[in-house]
């Protein structure tokens, strides 16, 4: 696991965007794993900027979302499929039919989870998976005590997550879905490169536990310690509880530019 400590969240965007630029230059039809939440927005903005500047094209790429609410109508603005289109995929030249998310409107949700994992496999697997981290260490909607080897499946949202997300539903808890389909930690672990971002003091404990603590379902993102190519990019606040933060800084500062992340 490579840990990169930057000063501010905006310093992370070019570092992560460089990973996309390198990947797409080498493999224009790369498969991208996309995350919702506020954390990756700076990276998406930087990718859009590079696309508009003619530095990057996604024309042959494909993308898979991490998760989706169950039961929100197809035209609901808070569906993750709609969210990602607003903040990223609709702003670059990714073909709309090249972007997929778990089908939260499927009649058979278990079958939809299995089909989603199969679709990722058929696309050749995810080359670059971007991830945020929850304050309790969750990845996608894999909350504490989720299986470390789970696949895409139906999950019940915790009261805390529903409360946190009520701000996107007119602060009306009744409007917040109770269930979701989420890639499992096992699915996420099959990505070839996993890049997890964490910003702000409220992520500091989760970052400490997941990066330097024991691998445990108690802190789901700790599973990334077992990933052969995981990169964690955190700002100074989120890194504030890391014992080895100076070591991470020195190591990254001494890395040759051509190596990338
Ligand atoms: C949700 C998403 C996660 C995301 C998390 C943190 O639960 N399903 O993928 O990482 O929120 O959100 P934020 O990035 O807004 O802090």
mmCIF file of C-alpha atoms and ligand atoms in Angstrom:
data_model
loop_
_atom_site.group_PDB
_atom_site.id
_atom_site.type_symbol
_atom_site.label_atom_id
_atom_site.label_comp_id
_atom_site.label_asym_id
_atom_site.label_seq_id
_atom_site.Cartn_x
_atom_site.Cartn_y
_atom_site.Cartn_z
ATOM 1 C CA UNK A 1 0.000 0.000 0.000
ATOM 2 C CA UNK A 2 1.384 3.401 -0.980
ATOM 3 C CA UNK A 3 0.309 6.281 1.238
ATOM 4 C CA UNK A 4 0.581 9.815 -0.138
ATOM 5 C CA UNK A 5 0.080 12.708 2.257
ATOM 6 C CA UNK A 6 -0.758 15.998 0.572
ATOM 7 C CA UNK A 7 -1.368 19.313 2.276
ATOM 8 C CA UNK A 8 -4.856 20.089 0.964
ATOM 9 C CA UNK A 9 -7.545 18.045 -0.827
ATOM 10 C CA UNK A 10 -7.001 19.978 -4.066
ATOM 11 C CA UNK A 11 -3.364 18.792 -4.123
ATOM 12 C CA UNK A 12 -4.618 15.207 -4.562
ATOM 13 C CA UNK A 13 -6.471 15.838 -7.827
ATOM 14 C CA UNK A 14 -3.479 16.137 -10.209
ATOM 15 C CA UNK A 15 -1.738 13.127 -8.638
ATOM 16 C CA UNK A 16 -4.771 10.896 -9.118
ATOM 17 C CA UNK A 17 -5.644 12.383 -12.523
ATOM 18 C CA UNK A 18 -2.112 11.500 -13.662
ATOM 19 C CA UNK A 19 -2.933 7.846 -12.959
ATOM 20 C CA UNK A 20 -5.915 8.120 -15.335
ATOM 21 C CA UNK A 21 -3.810 9.894 -17.967
ATOM 22 C CA UNK A 22 -1.132 7.205 -17.861
ATOM 23 C CA UNK A 23 -3.676 4.386 -17.910
ATOM 24 C CA UNK A 24 -5.716 5.798 -20.799
ATOM 25 C CA UNK A 25 -2.563 6.554 -22.817
ATOM 26 C CA UNK A 26 -1.482 2.914 -22.454
ATOM 27 C CA UNK A 27 -4.961 1.418 -22.686
ATOM 28 C CA UNK A 28 -7.601 3.686 -24.287
ATOM 29 C CA UNK A 29 -10.334 1.101 -23.654
ATOM 30 C CA UNK A 30 -9.585 0.900 -19.940
ATOM 31 C CA UNK A 31 -12.304 -0.018 -17.455
ATOM 32 C CA UNK A 32 -12.781 2.636 -14.777
ATOM 33 C CA UNK A 33 -14.387 2.119 -11.384
ATOM 34 C CA UNK A 34 -16.211 5.239 -10.241
ATOM 35 C CA UNK A 35 -17.272 6.331 -6.765
ATOM 36 C CA UNK A 36 -19.907 8.786 -5.641
ATOM 37 C CA UNK A 37 -19.702 10.940 -2.494
ATOM 38 C CA UNK A 38 -18.080 14.342 -2.264
ATOM 39 C CA UNK A 39 -14.476 13.152 -1.896
ATOM 40 C CA UNK A 40 -13.664 12.331 -5.569
ATOM 41 C CA UNK A 41 -15.263 15.507 -6.986
ATOM 42 C CA UNK A 42 -11.933 17.366 -7.276
ATOM 43 C CA UNK A 43 -10.449 14.460 -9.240
ATOM 44 C CA UNK A 44 -13.457 14.398 -11.590
ATOM 45 C CA UNK A 45 -13.162 18.173 -12.131
ATOM 46 C CA UNK A 46 -9.476 17.759 -12.996
ATOM 47 C CA UNK A 47 -10.294 14.941 -15.445
ATOM 48 C CA UNK A 48 -12.949 17.144 -17.079
ATOM 49 C CA UNK A 49 -10.421 19.981 -17.327
ATOM 50 C CA UNK A 50 -7.907 17.677 -19.041
ATOM 51 C CA UNK A 51 -10.613 16.382 -21.393
ATOM 52 C CA UNK A 52 -11.682 19.932 -22.330
ATOM 53 C CA UNK A 53 -8.032 20.863 -22.891
ATOM 54 C CA UNK A 54 -7.762 17.946 -25.331
ATOM 55 C CA UNK A 55 -5.264 16.124 -23.101
ATOM 56 C CA UNK A 56 -7.469 13.142 -22.361
ATOM 57 C CA UNK A 57 -10.181 11.135 -24.081
ATOM 58 C CA UNK A 58 -12.549 8.573 -22.599
ATOM 59 C CA UNK A 59 -14.137 7.714 -25.956
ATOM 60 C CA UNK A 60 -13.148 4.029 -25.813
ATOM 61 C CA UNK A 61 -13.254 3.617 -22.034
ATOM 62 C CA UNK A 62 -15.924 1.923 -19.943
ATOM 63 C CA UNK A 63 -17.026 2.646 -16.392
ATOM 64 C CA UNK A 64 -18.716 0.812 -13.515
ATOM 65 C CA UNK A 65 -20.217 2.413 -10.438
ATOM 66 C CA UNK A 66 -19.516 1.108 -6.954
ATOM 67 C CA UNK A 67 -23.069 1.134 -5.667
ATOM 68 C CA UNK A 68 -26.684 2.233 -6.154
ATOM 69 C CA UNK A 69 -29.761 2.856 -4.052
ATOM 70 C CA UNK A 70 -32.574 0.359 -4.367
ATOM 71 C CA UNK A 71 -35.963 1.530 -5.558
ATOM 72 C CA UNK A 72 -35.334 5.120 -6.604
ATOM 73 C CA UNK A 73 -37.276 5.854 -9.831
ATOM 74 C CA UNK A 74 -35.202 5.937 -13.031
ATOM 75 C CA UNK A 75 -35.491 9.729 -13.283
ATOM 76 C CA UNK A 76 -34.648 10.448 -9.618
ATOM 77 C CA UNK A 77 -31.797 12.989 -9.411
ATOM 78 C CA UNK A 78 -30.190 11.258 -6.401
ATOM 79 C CA UNK A 79 -29.739 7.909 -8.097
ATOM 80 C CA UNK A 80 -25.972 7.381 -8.167
ATOM 81 C CA UNK A 81 -26.262 6.790 -11.911
ATOM 82 C CA UNK A 82 -27.703 10.335 -12.266
ATOM 83 C CA UNK A 83 -25.195 11.795 -9.801
ATOM 84 C CA UNK A 84 -22.138 10.436 -11.619
ATOM 85 C CA UNK A 85 -23.507 11.662 -14.948
ATOM 86 C CA UNK A 86 -23.891 15.181 -13.500
ATOM 87 C CA UNK A 87 -20.482 15.374 -11.875
ATOM 88 C CA UNK A 88 -18.345 13.408 -14.326
ATOM 89 C CA UNK A 89 -19.438 11.021 -17.061
ATOM 90 C CA UNK A 90 -21.829 13.485 -18.737
ATOM 91 C CA UNK A 91 -19.055 16.098 -18.854
ATOM 92 C CA UNK A 92 -16.553 13.979 -20.808
ATOM 93 C CA UNK A 93 -16.777 11.826 -23.944
ATOM 94 C CA UNK A 94 -17.598 8.545 -22.192
ATOM 95 C CA UNK A 95 -20.418 6.943 -24.174
ATOM 96 C CA UNK A 96 -23.593 6.816 -22.025
ATOM 97 C CA UNK A 97 -23.982 3.107 -22.764
ATOM 98 C CA UNK A 98 -20.420 2.522 -21.566
ATOM 99 C CA UNK A 99 -21.355 3.529 -18.015
ATOM 100 C CA UNK A 100 -23.052 0.936 -15.825
ATOM 101 C CA UNK A 101 -24.244 0.777 -12.254
ATOM 102 C CA UNK A 102 -25.933 -1.957 -10.234
ATOM 103 C CA UNK A 103 -29.616 -2.164 -11.194
ATOM 104 C CA UNK A 104 -31.443 -0.857 -8.134
ATOM 105 C CA UNK A 105 -34.779 -1.307 -9.915
ATOM 106 C CA UNK A 106 -34.359 -5.005 -10.701
ATOM 107 C CA UNK A 107 -37.147 -7.329 -9.600
ATOM 108 C CA UNK A 108 -34.601 -9.893 -8.482
ATOM 109 C CA UNK A 109 -31.962 -7.868 -6.658
ATOM 110 C CA UNK A 110 -29.798 -10.856 -5.757
ATOM 111 C CA UNK A 111 -29.641 -11.846 -9.417
ATOM 112 C CA UNK A 112 -28.842 -8.210 -10.299
ATOM 113 C CA UNK A 113 -25.814 -8.350 -7.981
ATOM 114 C CA UNK A 114 -24.540 -11.543 -9.565
ATOM 115 C CA UNK A 115 -25.128 -10.112 -13.061
ATOM 116 C CA UNK A 116 -23.207 -6.974 -12.156
ATOM 117 C CA UNK A 117 -20.115 -8.890 -11.056
ATOM 118 C CA UNK A 118 -20.376 -10.921 -14.271
ATOM 119 C CA UNK A 119 -20.584 -7.716 -16.357
ATOM 120 C CA UNK A 120 -17.416 -6.390 -14.692
ATOM 121 C CA UNK A 121 -15.666 -9.690 -15.383
ATOM 122 C CA UNK A 122 -16.824 -9.726 -19.006
ATOM 123 C CA UNK A 123 -15.482 -6.194 -19.468
ATOM 124 C CA UNK A 124 -12.085 -7.548 -18.421
ATOM 125 C CA UNK A 125 -12.142 -6.310 -14.807
ATOM 126 C CA UNK A 126 -11.645 -2.833 -13.425
ATOM 127 C CA UNK A 127 -8.291 -1.253 -14.186
ATOM 128 C CA UNK A 128 -8.520 1.754 -11.867
ATOM 129 C CA UNK A 129 -10.990 1.941 -8.999
ATOM 130 C CA UNK A 130 -11.396 5.234 -7.183
ATOM 131 C CA UNK A 131 -12.761 5.068 -3.641
ATOM 132 C CA UNK A 132 -13.824 7.385 -0.856
ATOM 133 C CA UNK A 133 -13.796 6.248 2.764
ATOM 134 C CA UNK A 134 -16.609 6.640 5.261
ATOM 135 C CA UNK A 135 -15.910 8.053 8.726
ATOM 136 C CA UNK A 136 -16.548 4.530 10.058
ATOM 137 C CA UNK A 137 -14.134 3.040 7.532
ATOM 138 C CA UNK A 138 -16.758 1.884 5.041
ATOM 139 C CA UNK A 139 -16.010 1.390 1.368
ATOM 140 C CA UNK A 140 -18.876 1.789 -1.120
ATOM 141 C CA UNK A 141 -21.772 0.615 1.096
ATOM 142 C CA UNK A 142 -19.754 -2.079 2.869
ATOM 143 C CA UNK A 143 -20.295 -0.996 6.433
ATOM 144 C CA UNK A 144 -18.357 -2.290 9.481
ATOM 145 C CA UNK A 145 -18.585 -6.069 9.793
ATOM 146 C CA UNK A 146 -19.257 -6.546 6.056
ATOM 147 C CA UNK A 147 -17.594 -9.631 4.626
ATOM 148 C CA UNK A 148 -14.046 -8.928 3.511
ATOM 149 C CA UNK A 149 -14.662 -11.197 0.511
ATOM 150 C CA UNK A 150 -18.269 -10.177 -0.313
ATOM 151 C CA UNK A 151 -19.574 -9.779 -3.859
ATOM 152 C CA UNK A 152 -22.049 -7.255 -5.294
ATOM 153 C CA UNK A 153 -25.212 -7.751 -3.267
ATOM 154 C CA UNK A 154 -28.197 -6.254 -1.521
ATOM 155 C CA UNK A 155 -27.419 -4.453 1.726
ATOM 156 C CA UNK A 156 -29.495 -2.600 4.295
ATOM 157 C CA UNK A 157 -28.367 0.972 4.887
ATOM 158 C CA UNK A 158 -27.548 1.745 8.513
ATOM 159 C CA UNK A 159 -29.611 4.419 10.325
ATOM 160 C CA UNK A 160 -26.452 6.577 10.487
ATOM 161 C CA UNK A 161 -25.866 6.389 6.719
ATOM 162 C CA UNK A 162 -29.514 7.206 6.025
ATOM 163 C CA UNK A 163 -29.282 10.163 8.376
ATOM 164 C CA UNK A 164 -26.027 11.360 6.745
ATOM 165 C CA UNK A 165 -27.595 11.136 3.295
ATOM 166 C CA UNK A 166 -30.901 12.802 4.233
ATOM 167 C CA UNK A 167 -29.305 16.116 3.192
ATOM 168 C CA UNK A 168 -29.645 14.944 -0.434
ATOM 169 C CA UNK A 169 -33.354 14.152 0.093
ATOM 170 C CA UNK A 170 -34.708 17.495 1.351
ATOM 171 C CA UNK A 171 -33.628 16.486 4.889
ATOM 172 C CA UNK A 172 -36.566 14.091 4.885
ATOM 173 C CA UNK A 173 -35.469 10.718 6.288
ATOM 174 C CA UNK A 174 -38.567 9.011 4.891
ATOM 175 C CA UNK A 175 -37.376 9.740 1.363
ATOM 176 C CA UNK A 176 -33.984 8.080 1.910
ATOM 177 C CA UNK A 177 -33.884 4.528 0.536
ATOM 178 C CA UNK A 178 -33.462 1.717 3.052
ATOM 179 C CA UNK A 179 -31.481 -0.604 0.810
ATOM 180 C CA UNK A 180 -28.727 -0.538 -1.751
ATOM 181 C CA UNK A 181 -26.809 -2.754 -4.119
ATOM 182 C CA UNK A 182 -23.102 -2.440 -3.528
ATOM 183 C CA UNK A 183 -19.965 -3.979 -4.917
ATOM 184 C CA UNK A 184 -18.566 -6.192 -2.191
ATOM 185 C CA UNK A 185 -15.092 -5.834 -0.763
ATOM 186 C CA UNK A 186 -14.169 -8.963 -2.718
ATOM 187 C CA UNK A 187 -15.304 -7.281 -5.934
ATOM 188 C CA UNK A 188 -13.362 -4.120 -5.110
ATOM 189 C CA UNK A 189 -10.253 -6.176 -4.295
ATOM 190 C CA UNK A 190 -10.250 -7.556 -7.858
ATOM 191 C CA UNK A 191 -9.598 -4.113 -9.344
ATOM 192 C CA UNK A 192 -6.069 -3.888 -10.700
ATOM 193 C CA UNK A 193 -5.341 -0.557 -9.008
ATOM 194 C CA UNK A 194 -7.371 0.778 -6.077
ATOM 195 C CA UNK A 195 -7.001 4.459 -5.202
ATOM 196 C CA UNK A 196 -8.624 5.523 -1.964
ATOM 197 C CA UNK A 197 -9.007 9.188 -1.041
ATOM 198 C CA UNK A 198 -9.671 10.605 2.426
ATOM 199 C CA UNK A 199 -9.918 14.242 3.377
ATOM 200 C CA UNK A 200 -10.684 16.124 6.568
ATOM 201 C CA UNK A 201 -10.426 15.544 10.293
ATOM 202 C CA UNK A 202 -13.596 13.459 10.439
ATOM 203 C CA UNK A 203 -11.806 10.774 8.357
ATOM 204 C CA UNK A 204 -8.611 10.764 10.481
ATOM 205 C CA UNK A 205 -9.564 7.864 12.744
ATOM 206 C CA UNK A 206 -10.824 5.733 9.857
ATOM 207 C CA UNK A 207 -7.644 6.434 7.877
ATOM 208 C CA UNK A 208 -5.476 5.467 10.859
ATOM 209 C CA UNK A 209 -7.357 2.227 11.502
ATOM 210 C CA UNK A 210 -7.548 1.234 7.843
ATOM 211 C CA UNK A 211 -3.959 2.094 6.912
ATOM 212 C CA UNK A 212 -2.027 1.213 10.072
ATOM 213 C CA UNK A 213 -4.472 -0.919 12.092
ATOM 214 C CA UNK A 214 -5.204 -4.619 11.841
ATOM 215 C CA UNK A 215 -7.038 -5.980 8.796
ATOM 216 C CA UNK A 216 -10.535 -6.427 10.126
ATOM 217 C CA UNK A 217 -14.171 -6.248 9.080
ATOM 218 C CA UNK A 218 -14.535 -3.739 11.916
ATOM 219 C CA UNK A 219 -12.778 -1.251 9.584
ATOM 220 C CA UNK A 220 -13.752 -2.408 6.075
ATOM 221 C CA UNK A 221 -11.225 -0.294 4.142
ATOM 222 C CA UNK A 222 -8.409 -2.082 6.019
ATOM 223 C CA UNK A 223 -8.892 -4.875 3.452
ATOM 224 C CA UNK A 224 -6.905 -2.694 1.029
ATOM 225 C CA UNK A 225 -3.767 -3.643 2.984
ATOM 226 C CA UNK A 226 -4.129 -6.985 1.178
ATOM 227 C CA UNK A 227 -4.447 -5.370 -2.273
ATOM 228 C CA UNK A 228 -1.367 -5.813 -4.479
ATOM 229 C CA UNK A 229 -1.653 -2.250 -5.829
ATOM 230 C CA UNK A 230 -3.435 0.128 -3.482
ATOM 231 C CA UNK A 231 -2.745 3.846 -3.222
ATOM 232 C CA UNK A 232 -4.129 5.955 -0.397
ATOM 233 C CA UNK A 233 -4.126 9.726 -0.891
ATOM 234 C CA UNK A 234 -4.953 11.770 2.197
ATOM 235 C CA UNK A 235 -4.739 15.418 3.152
ATOM 236 C CA UNK A 236 -2.876 16.645 6.240
ATOM 237 C CA UNK A 237 -6.012 16.548 8.380
ATOM 238 C CA UNK A 238 -6.996 13.007 7.441
ATOM 239 C CA UNK A 239 -3.348 11.933 7.947
ATOM 240 C CA UNK A 240 -3.094 13.583 11.368
ATOM 241 C CA UNK A 241 -3.387 10.303 13.326
ATOM 242 C CA UNK A 242 -0.980 8.288 11.163
ATOM 243 C CA UNK A 243 2.118 7.167 13.074
ATOM 244 C CA UNK A 244 4.254 6.917 9.928
ATOM 245 C CA UNK A 245 3.120 10.066 8.149
ATOM 246 C CA UNK A 246 6.645 11.538 7.917
ATOM 247 C CA UNK A 247 7.905 8.273 6.468
ATOM 248 C CA UNK A 248 5.130 8.369 3.822
ATOM 249 C CA UNK A 249 6.049 11.982 2.975
ATOM 250 C CA UNK A 250 9.759 11.220 2.624
ATOM 251 C CA UNK A 251 9.122 8.141 0.523
ATOM 252 C CA UNK A 252 6.802 9.939 -1.865
ATOM 253 C CA UNK A 253 9.085 12.989 -2.124
ATOM 254 C CA UNK A 254 11.959 10.710 -3.080
ATOM 255 C CA UNK A 255 10.035 8.900 -5.788
ATOM 256 C CA UNK A 256 11.087 9.484 -9.405
ATOM 257 C CA UNK A 257 8.483 11.488 -11.397
ATOM 258 C CA UNK A 258 8.265 8.855 -14.132
ATOM 259 C CA UNK A 259 7.075 6.178 -11.753
ATOM 260 C CA UNK A 260 3.553 7.517 -11.128
ATOM 261 C CA UNK A 261 1.274 5.987 -8.539
HETATM 262 C C1 LIG B 1 -21.278 6.975 0.742
HETATM 263 C C2 LIG B 1 -20.759 6.259 -0.506
HETATM 264 C C3 LIG B 1 -19.283 5.943 -0.367
HETATM 265 C C4 LIG B 1 -18.505 7.182 0.052
HETATM 266 C C5 LIG B 1 -19.019 7.671 1.377
HETATM 267 C C6 LIG B 1 -18.271 8.905 1.895
HETATM 268 O O1 LIG B 1 -21.588 6.079 1.751
HETATM 269 N N1 LIG B 1 -21.502 5.054 -0.789
HETATM 270 O O2 LIG B 1 -18.793 5.438 -1.598
HETATM 271 O O3 LIG B 1 -17.133 6.905 0.130
HETATM 272 O O4 LIG B 1 -20.395 7.981 1.250
HETATM 273 O O5 LIG B 1 -18.796 10.066 1.321
HETATM 274 P P1 LIG B 1 -18.025 11.429 1.194
HETATM 275 O O6 LIG B 1 -17.022 11.242 0.112
HETATM 276 O O7 LIG B 1 -19.079 12.427 0.799
HETATM 277 O O8 LIG B 1 -17.392 11.707 2.515
#
